[in-house]
PDB file of C-alpha atoms in Angstrom:
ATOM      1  CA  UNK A   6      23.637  -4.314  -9.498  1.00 88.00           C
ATOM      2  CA  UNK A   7      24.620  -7.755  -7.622  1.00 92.00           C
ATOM      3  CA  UNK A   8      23.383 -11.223  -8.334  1.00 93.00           C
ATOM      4  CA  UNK A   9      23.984 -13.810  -5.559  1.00 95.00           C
ATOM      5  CA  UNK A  10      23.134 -17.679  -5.443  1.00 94.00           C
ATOM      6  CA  UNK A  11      21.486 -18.649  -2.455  1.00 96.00           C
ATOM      7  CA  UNK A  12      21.139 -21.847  -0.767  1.00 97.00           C
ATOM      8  CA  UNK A  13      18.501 -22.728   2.093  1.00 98.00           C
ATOM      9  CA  UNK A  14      18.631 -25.842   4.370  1.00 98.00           C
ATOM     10  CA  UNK A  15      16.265 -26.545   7.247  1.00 98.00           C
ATOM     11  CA  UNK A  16      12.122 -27.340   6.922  1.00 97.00           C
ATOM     12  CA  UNK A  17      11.924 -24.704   3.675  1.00 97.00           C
ATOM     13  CA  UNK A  18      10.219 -27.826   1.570  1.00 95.00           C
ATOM     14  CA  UNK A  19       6.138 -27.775   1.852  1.00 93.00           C
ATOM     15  CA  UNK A  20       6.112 -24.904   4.035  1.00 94.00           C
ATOM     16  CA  UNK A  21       5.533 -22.582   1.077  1.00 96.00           C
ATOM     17  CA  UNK A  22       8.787 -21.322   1.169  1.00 97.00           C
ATOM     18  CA  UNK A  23       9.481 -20.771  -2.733  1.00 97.00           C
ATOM     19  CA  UNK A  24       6.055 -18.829  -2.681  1.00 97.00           C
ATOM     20  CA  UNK A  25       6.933 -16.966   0.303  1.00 98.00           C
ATOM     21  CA  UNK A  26      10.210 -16.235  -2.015  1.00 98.00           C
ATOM     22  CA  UNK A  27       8.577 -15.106  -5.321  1.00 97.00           C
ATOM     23  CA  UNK A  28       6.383 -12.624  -3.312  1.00 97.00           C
ATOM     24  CA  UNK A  29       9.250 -11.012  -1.036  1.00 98.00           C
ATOM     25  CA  UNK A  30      11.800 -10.588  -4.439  1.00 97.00           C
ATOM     26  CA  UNK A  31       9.052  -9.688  -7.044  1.00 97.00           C
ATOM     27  CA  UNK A  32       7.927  -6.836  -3.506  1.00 97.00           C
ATOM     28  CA  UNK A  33      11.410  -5.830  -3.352  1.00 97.00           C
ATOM     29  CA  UNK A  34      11.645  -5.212  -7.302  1.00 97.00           C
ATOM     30  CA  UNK A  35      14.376  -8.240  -7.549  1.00 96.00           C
ATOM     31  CA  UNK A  36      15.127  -9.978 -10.722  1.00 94.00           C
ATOM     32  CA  UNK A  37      15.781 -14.115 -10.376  1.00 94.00           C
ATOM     33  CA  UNK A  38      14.359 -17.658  -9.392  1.00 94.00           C
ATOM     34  CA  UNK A  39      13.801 -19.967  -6.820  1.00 95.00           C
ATOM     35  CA  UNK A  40      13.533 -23.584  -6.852  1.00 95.00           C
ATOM     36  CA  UNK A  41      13.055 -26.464  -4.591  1.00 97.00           C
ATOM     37  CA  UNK A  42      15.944 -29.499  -4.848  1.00 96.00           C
ATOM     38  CA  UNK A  43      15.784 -32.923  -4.541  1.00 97.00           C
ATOM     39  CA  UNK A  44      18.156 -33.078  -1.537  1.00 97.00           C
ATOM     40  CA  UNK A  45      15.352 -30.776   0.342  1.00 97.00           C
ATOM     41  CA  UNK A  46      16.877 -27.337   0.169  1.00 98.00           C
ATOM     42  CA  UNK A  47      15.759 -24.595  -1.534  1.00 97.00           C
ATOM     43  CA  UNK A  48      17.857 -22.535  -4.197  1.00 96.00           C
ATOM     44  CA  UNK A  49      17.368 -19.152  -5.821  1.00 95.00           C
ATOM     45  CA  UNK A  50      19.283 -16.185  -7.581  1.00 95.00           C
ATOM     46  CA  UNK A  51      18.727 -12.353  -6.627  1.00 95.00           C
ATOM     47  CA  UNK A  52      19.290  -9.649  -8.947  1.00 94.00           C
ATOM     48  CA  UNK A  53      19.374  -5.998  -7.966  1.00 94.00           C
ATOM     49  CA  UNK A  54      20.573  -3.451  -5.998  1.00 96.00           C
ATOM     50  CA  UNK A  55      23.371  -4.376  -3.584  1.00 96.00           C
ATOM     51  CA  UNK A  56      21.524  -3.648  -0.456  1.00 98.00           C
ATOM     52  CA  UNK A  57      18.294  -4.955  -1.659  1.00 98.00           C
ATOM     53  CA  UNK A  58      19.755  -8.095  -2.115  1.00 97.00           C
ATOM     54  CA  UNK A  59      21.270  -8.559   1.120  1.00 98.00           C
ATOM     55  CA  UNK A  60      18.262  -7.170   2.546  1.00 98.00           C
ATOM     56  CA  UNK A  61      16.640 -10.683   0.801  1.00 98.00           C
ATOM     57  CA  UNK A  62      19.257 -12.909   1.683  1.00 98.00           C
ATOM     58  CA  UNK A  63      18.718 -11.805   5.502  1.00 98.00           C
ATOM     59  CA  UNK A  64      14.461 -12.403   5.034  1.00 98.00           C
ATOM     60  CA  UNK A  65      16.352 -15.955   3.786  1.00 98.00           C
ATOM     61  CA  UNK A  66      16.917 -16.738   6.942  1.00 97.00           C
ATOM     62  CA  UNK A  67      13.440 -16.753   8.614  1.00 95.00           C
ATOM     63  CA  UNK A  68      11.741 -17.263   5.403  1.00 95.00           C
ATOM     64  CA  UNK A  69       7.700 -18.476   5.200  1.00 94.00           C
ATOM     65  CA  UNK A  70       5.577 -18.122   8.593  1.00 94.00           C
ATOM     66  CA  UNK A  71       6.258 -22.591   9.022  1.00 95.00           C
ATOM     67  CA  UNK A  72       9.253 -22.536   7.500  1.00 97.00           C
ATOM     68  CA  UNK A  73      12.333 -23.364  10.075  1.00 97.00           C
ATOM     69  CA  UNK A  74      15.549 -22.574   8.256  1.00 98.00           C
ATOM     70  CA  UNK A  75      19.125 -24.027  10.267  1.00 98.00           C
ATOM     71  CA  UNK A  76      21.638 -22.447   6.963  1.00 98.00           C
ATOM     72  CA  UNK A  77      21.528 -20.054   4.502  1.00 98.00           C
ATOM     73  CA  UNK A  78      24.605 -20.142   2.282  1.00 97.00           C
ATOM     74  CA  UNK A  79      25.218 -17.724  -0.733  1.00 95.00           C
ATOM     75  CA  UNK A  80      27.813 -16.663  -3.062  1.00 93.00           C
ATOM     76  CA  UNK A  81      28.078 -13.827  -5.467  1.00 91.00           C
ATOM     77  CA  UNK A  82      27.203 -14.905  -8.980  1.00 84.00           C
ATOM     78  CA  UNK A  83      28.669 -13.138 -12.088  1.00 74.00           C
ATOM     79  CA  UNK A  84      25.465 -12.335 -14.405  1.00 63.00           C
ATOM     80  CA  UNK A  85      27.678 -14.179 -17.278  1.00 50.00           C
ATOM     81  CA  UNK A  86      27.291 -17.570 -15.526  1.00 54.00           C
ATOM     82  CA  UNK A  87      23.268 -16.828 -15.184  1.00 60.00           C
ATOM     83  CA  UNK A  88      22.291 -16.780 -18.532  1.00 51.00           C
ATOM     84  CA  UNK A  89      18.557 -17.941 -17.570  1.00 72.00           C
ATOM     85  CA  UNK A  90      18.358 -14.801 -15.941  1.00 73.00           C
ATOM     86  CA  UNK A  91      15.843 -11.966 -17.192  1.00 74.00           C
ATOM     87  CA  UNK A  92      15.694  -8.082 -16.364  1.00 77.00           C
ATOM     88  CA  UNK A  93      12.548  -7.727 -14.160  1.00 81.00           C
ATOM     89  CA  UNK A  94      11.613 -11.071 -13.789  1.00 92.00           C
ATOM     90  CA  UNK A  95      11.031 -13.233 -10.831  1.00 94.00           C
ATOM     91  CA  UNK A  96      10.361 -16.785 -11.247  1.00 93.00           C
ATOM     92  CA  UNK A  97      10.075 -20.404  -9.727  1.00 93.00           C
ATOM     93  CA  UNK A  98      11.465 -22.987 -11.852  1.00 92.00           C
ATOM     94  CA  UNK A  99      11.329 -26.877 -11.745  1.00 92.00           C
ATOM     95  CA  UNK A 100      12.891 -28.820  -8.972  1.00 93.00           C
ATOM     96  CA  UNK A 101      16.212 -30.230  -9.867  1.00 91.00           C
TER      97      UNK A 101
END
C-alpha cells in the first residue's frame, strides 16, 4: 500500500475536477480525499496499491473533460501523518 499527496495547478477549479476525482479513485478502489484550495489548486491523498496510485496521479494530469491542468506535484505521504484517512473511503472535504 502507498499513500501520496497530490497537488494540481492549472483551470482544475469549476471545471468539476474534484468530482471528476472522487469518481476515478472510488472506480479504481482508492482510499483518500480531494479538496479544492483557496489559492485555486486542487489537493487530494491516494491510498492503495502502488501502481494504482500512480496510475491516478498520471489521470491527474488531464483530469475532468474542461479541466486544463499546467502541474501536478506529489509526494509520498506516510499513513501516520494522514490520520483523517479511512480504509475504503473516498471523499471531498471542505476547501481550505
Amino acid at each position: 500500500m502507498e499513500t501520496v499527496h497530490v497537488r494540481i495547478y492549472g483551470r482544475v477549479q469549476g471545471v468539476f475536477y474534484r468530482q471528476w476525482t472522487m469518481n476515478e479513485a472510488r472506480r479504481r478502489g482508492l482510499s483518500g480525499w480531494v479538496r479544492n484550495r483557496v489559492d485555486s489548486t486542487v489537493e487530494a491523498v491516494f491510498k492503495g496499491d502502488e501502481k494504482v496510485v500512480a496510475d491516478m496521479v498520471d489521470a491527474c494530469r488531464t483530469g475532468s473533460p474542461m479541466a486544463f491542468v499546467t502541474k501536478v506535484e506529489f509526494q509520498l505521504a506516510p499513513d501516520a501523518t494522514m490520520p483523517e484517512l479511512v480504509d475504503g473511503e473516498f471523499t471531498q472535504q471542505a476547501t481550505v
